[in-house]
Backbone as JSON, one array per atom type, in Angstrom:
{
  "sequence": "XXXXXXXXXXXXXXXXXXXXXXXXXXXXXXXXXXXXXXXXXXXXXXXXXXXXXXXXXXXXXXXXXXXXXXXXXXXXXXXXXXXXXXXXXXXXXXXXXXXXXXXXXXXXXXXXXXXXXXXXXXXXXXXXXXXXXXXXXXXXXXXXXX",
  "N": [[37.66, 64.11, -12.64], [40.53, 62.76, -12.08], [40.86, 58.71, -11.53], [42.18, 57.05, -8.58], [45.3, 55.16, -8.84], [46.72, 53.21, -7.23], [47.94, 51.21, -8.43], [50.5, 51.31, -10.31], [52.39, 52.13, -9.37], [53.84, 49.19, -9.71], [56.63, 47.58, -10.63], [57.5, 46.82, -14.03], [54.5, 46.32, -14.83], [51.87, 46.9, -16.92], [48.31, 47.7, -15.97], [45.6, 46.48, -17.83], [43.48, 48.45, -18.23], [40.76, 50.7, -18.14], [41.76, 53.48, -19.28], [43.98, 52.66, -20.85], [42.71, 50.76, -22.79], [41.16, 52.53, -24.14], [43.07, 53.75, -25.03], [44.42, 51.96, -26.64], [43.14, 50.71, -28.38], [42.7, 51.09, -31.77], [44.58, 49.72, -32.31], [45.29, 47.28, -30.58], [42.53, 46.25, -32.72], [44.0, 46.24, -34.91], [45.62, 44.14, -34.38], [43.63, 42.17, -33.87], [42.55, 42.0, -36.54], [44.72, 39.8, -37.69], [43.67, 37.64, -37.58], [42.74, 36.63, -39.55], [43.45, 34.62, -42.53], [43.8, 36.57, -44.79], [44.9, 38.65, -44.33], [46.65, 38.86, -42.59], [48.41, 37.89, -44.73], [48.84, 40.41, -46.31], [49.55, 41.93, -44.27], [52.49, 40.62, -43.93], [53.46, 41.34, -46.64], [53.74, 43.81, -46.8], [54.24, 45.19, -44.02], [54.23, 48.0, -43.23], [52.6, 49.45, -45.24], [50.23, 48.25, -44.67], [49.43, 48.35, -41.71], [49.19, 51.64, -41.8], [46.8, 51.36, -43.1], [45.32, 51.42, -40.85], [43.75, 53.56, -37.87], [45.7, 54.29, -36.34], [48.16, 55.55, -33.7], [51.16, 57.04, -35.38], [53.6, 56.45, -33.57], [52.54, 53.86, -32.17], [52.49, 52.13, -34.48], [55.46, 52.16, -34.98], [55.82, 50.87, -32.54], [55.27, 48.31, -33.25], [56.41, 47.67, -35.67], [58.75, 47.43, -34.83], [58.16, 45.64, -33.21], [58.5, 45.6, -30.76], [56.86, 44.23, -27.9], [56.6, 45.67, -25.37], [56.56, 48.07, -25.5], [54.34, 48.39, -27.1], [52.55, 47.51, -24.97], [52.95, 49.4, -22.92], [51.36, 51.35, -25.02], [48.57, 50.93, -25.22], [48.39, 48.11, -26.05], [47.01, 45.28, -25.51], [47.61, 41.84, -24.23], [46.98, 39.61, -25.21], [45.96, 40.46, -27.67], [48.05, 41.42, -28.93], [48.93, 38.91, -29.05], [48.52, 37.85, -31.58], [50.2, 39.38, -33.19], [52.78, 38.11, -33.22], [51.98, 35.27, -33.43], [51.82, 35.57, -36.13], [54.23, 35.91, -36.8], [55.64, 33.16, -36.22], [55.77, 32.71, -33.59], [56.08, 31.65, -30.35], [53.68, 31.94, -27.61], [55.4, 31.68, -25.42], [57.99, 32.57, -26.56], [57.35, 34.91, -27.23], [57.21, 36.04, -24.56], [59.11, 35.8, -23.34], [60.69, 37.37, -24.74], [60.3, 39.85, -23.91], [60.91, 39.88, -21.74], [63.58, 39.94, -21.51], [64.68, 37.44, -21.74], [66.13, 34.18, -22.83], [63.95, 32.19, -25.11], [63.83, 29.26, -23.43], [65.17, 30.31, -20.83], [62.77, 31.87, -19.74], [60.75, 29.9, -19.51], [62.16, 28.05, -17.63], [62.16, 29.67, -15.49], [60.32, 30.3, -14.9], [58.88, 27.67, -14.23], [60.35, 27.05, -11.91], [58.49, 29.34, -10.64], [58.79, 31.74, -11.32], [59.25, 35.16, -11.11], [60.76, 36.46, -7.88], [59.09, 38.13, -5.63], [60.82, 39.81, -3.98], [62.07, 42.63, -3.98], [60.96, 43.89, -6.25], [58.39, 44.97, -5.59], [57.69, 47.48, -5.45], [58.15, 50.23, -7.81], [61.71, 51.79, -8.39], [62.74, 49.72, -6.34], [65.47, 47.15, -5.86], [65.26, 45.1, -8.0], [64.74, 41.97, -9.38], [62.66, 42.46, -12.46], [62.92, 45.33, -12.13], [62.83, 48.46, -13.8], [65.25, 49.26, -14.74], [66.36, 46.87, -14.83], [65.89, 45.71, -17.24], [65.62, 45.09, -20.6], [64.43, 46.61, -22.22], [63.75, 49.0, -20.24], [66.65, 50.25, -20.04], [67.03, 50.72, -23.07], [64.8, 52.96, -22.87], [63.56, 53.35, -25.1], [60.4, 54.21, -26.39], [59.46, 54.84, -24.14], [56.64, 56.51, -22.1]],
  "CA": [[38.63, 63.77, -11.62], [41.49, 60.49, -12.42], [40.98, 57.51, -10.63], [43.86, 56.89, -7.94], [45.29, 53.83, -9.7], [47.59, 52.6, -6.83], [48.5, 49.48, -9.44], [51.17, 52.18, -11.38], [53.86, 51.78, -9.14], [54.18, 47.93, -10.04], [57.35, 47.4, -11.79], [56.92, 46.18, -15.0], [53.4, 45.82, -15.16], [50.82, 47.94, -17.06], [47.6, 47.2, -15.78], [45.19, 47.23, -19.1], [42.35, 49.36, -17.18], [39.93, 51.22, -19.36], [42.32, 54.05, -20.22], [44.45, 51.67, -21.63], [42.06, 50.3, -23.57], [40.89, 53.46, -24.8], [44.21, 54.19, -26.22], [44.77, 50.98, -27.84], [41.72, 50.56, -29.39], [42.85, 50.84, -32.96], [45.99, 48.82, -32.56], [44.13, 46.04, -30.51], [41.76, 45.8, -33.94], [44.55, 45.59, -36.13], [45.87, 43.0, -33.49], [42.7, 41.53, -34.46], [42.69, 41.34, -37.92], [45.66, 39.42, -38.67], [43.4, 36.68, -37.29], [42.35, 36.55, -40.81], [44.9, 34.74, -43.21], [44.65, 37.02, -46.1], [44.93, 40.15, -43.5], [48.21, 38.32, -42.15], [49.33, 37.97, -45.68], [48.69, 41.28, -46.7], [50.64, 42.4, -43.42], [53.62, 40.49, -44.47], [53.64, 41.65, -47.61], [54.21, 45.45, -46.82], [53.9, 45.57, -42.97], [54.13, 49.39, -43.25], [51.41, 49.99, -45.73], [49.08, 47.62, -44.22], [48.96, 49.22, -40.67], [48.78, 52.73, -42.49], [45.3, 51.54, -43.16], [44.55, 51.79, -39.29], [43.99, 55.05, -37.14], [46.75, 54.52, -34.67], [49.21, 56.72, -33.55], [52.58, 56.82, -35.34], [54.56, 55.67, -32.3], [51.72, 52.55, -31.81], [53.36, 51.43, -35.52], [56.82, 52.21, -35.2], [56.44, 49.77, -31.92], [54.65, 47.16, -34.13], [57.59, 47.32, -36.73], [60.12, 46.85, -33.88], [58.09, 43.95, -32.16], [58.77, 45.98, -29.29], [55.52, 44.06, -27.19], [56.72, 45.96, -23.7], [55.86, 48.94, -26.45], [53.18, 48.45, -27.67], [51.32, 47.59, -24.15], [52.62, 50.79, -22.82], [50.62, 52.39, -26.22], [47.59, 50.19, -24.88], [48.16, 46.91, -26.24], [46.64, 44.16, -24.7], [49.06, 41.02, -24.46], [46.28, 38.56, -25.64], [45.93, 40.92, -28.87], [49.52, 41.21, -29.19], [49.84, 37.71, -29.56], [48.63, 37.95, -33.09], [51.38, 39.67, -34.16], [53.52, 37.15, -32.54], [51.73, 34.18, -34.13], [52.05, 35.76, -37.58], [55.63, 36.21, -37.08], [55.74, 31.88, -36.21], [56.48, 32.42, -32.34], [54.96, 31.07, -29.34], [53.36, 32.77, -26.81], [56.47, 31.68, -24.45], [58.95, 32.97, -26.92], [57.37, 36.11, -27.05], [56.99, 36.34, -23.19], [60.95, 35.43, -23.22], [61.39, 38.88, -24.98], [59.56, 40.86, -23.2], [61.91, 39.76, -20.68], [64.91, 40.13, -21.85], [65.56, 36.26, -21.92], [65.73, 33.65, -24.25], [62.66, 30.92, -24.24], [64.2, 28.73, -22.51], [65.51, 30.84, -19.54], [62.13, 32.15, -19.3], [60.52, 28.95, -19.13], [62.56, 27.59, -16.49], [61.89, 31.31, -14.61], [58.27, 30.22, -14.41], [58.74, 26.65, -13.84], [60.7, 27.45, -10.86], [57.76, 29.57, -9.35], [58.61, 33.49, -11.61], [60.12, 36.19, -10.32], [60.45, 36.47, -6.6], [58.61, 39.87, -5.23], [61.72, 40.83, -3.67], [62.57, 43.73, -4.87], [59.75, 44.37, -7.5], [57.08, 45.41, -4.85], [57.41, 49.15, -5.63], [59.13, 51.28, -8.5], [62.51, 52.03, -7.27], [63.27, 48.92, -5.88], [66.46, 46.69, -6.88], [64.75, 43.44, -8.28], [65.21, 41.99, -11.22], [61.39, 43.17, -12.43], [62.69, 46.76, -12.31], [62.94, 48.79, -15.7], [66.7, 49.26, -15.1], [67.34, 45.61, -15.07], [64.84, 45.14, -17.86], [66.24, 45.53, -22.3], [63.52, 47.87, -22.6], [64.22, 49.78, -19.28], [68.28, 50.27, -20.4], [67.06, 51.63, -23.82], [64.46, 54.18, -23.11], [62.7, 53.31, -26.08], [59.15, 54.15, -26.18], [58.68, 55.33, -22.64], [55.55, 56.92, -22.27]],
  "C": [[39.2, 62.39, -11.92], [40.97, 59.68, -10.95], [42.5, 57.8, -9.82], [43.56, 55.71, -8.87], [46.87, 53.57, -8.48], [48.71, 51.33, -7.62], [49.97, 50.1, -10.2], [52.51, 51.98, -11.06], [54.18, 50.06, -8.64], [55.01, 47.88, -10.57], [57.31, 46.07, -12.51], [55.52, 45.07, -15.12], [52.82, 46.93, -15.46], [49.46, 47.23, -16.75], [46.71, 47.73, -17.36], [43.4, 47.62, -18.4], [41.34, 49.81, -18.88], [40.49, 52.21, -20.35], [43.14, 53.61, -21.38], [43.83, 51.27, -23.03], [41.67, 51.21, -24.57], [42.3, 53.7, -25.49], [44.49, 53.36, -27.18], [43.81, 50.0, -28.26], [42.23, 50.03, -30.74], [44.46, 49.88, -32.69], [45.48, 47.35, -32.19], [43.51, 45.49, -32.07], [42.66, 45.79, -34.64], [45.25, 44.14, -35.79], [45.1, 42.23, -34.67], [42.08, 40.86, -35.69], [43.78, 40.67, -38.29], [45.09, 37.79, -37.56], [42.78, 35.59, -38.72], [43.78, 35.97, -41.77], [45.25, 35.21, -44.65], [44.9, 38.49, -45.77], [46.39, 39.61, -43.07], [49.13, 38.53, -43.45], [49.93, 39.18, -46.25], [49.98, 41.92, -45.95], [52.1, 42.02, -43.72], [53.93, 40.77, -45.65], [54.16, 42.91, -47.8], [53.52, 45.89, -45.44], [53.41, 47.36, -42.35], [52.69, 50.05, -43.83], [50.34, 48.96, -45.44], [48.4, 48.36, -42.69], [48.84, 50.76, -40.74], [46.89, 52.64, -42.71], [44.81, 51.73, -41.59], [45.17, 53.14, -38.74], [44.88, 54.76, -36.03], [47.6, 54.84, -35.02], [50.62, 56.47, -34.61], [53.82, 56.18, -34.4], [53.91, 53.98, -32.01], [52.38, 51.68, -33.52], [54.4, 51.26, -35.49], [56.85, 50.98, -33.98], [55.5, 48.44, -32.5], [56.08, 46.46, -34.96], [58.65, 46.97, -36.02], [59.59, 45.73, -33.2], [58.91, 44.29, -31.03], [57.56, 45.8, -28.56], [55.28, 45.03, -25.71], [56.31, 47.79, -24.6], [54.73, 49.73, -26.47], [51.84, 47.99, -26.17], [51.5, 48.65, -23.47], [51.77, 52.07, -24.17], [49.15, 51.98, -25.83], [47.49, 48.77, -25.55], [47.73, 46.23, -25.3], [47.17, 42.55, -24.8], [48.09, 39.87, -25.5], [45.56, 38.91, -27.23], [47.12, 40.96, -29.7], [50.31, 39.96, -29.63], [49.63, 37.18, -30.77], [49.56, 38.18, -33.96], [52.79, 38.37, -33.87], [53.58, 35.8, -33.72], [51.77, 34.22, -35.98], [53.37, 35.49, -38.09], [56.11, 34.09, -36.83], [55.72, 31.77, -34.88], [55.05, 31.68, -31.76], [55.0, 31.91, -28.44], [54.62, 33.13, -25.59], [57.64, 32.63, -25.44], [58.72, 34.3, -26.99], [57.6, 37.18, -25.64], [58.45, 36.37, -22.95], [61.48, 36.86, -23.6], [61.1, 40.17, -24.63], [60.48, 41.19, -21.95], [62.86, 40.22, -20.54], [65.91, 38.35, -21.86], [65.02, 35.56, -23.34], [64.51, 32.53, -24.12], [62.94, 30.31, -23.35], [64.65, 28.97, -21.22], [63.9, 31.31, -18.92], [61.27, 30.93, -19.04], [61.12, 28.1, -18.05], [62.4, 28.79, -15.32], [60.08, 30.74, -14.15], [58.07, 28.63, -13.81], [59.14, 26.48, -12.1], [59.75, 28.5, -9.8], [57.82, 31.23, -10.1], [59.61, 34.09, -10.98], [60.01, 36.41, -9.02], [60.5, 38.09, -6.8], [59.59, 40.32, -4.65], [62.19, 41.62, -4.15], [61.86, 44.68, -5.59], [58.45, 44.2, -6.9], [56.92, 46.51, -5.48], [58.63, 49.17, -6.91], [60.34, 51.51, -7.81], [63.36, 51.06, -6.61], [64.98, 48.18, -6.45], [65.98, 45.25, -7.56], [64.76, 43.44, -9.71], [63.9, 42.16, -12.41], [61.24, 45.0, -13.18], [63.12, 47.03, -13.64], [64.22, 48.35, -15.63], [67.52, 48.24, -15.24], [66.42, 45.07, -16.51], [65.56, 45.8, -19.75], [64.87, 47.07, -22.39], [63.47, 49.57, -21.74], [65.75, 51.16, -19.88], [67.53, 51.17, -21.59], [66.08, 52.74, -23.97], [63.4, 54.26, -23.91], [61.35, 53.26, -26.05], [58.57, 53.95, -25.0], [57.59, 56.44, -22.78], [54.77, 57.82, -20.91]]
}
C-alpha cells in the first residue's frame, strides 16, 4: 500500500523521500564520484562514455548531458549530489540554483536576499505564482516530465 505523500502537490518541489532515493541511487553515486579529480577528468573527457559506465536509466543521462538539474531531481537526484556536477562544470551552487529557476545569478540572489518567493500563489499545484511549472523554463518545455 503507497504512502499518502500530501508534500506532491507543492509546486516546484520534489521532496527526496525514500522513493526518490531509490530511483536515484545510481546517478547520486556517479554524482559522487566526480568528487574524485581523475573521475571528473575522465567525465570531461567523454561525458557520454563515462556515465555509460553507471546503471542509470537512459533518461537519468540524457538529463545529466543537458544539465537539466530540475531533471535530474525529478529522476531522483538529490540537489547536494547534483552539485558535483555543477562544481565540475566551474559553477556555484547559486549559479546553479539561478537555473533551476529560470534566472540569472544575480536575480536569484537578490530573490533570496529579499526573503524568496512569496507563498502566494505556490501553496498548491494549480495556483498562479511564480513557483508554478507554467511560469517555470522547465515547466514551458515539458522536458523530462515524469
Amino acid at each position: 500500500m503507497p504512502l499518502d505523500k500530501p508534500y506532491l502537490d507543492i509546486p516546484g518541489t520534489t521532496i527526496f523521500d525514500a522513493e526518490q532515493s531509490r530511483k536515484g541511487y545510481h546517478l547520486n553515486q556517479f554524482c559522487m564520484s566526480l568528487m574524485k579529480a581523475e573521475n571528473r577528468s575522465r567525465f570531461k573527457a567523454n561525458e557520454r562514455a563515462y556515465l555509460d559506465e553507471w546503471p542509470m536509466t537512459e533518461e537519468q543521462k540524457q538529463a545529466v548531458l543537458a544539465r537539466d538539474l530540475n531533471w535530474c531531481i525529478r529522476l531522483g537526484g538529490n540537489i547536494y549530489f547534483l552539485a558535483k556536477i555543477g562544481a565540475t562544470d566551474g559553477k556555484s551552487f547559486q549559479q546553479m540554483a539561478g537555473s533551476m529557476t529560470g534566472m540569472t545569478e544575480e536575480e536569484y540572489r537578490d530573490m533570496m536576499i529579499k526573503g524568496g518567493r512569496s507563498p502566494e500563489g505556490n501553496r498548491y499545484v494549480g495556483e498562479d505564482g511564480d513557483a508554478q511549472a507554467q511560469r517555470q523554463p522547465q515547466g514551458r518545455t515539458g522536458r523530462g516530465e515524469s
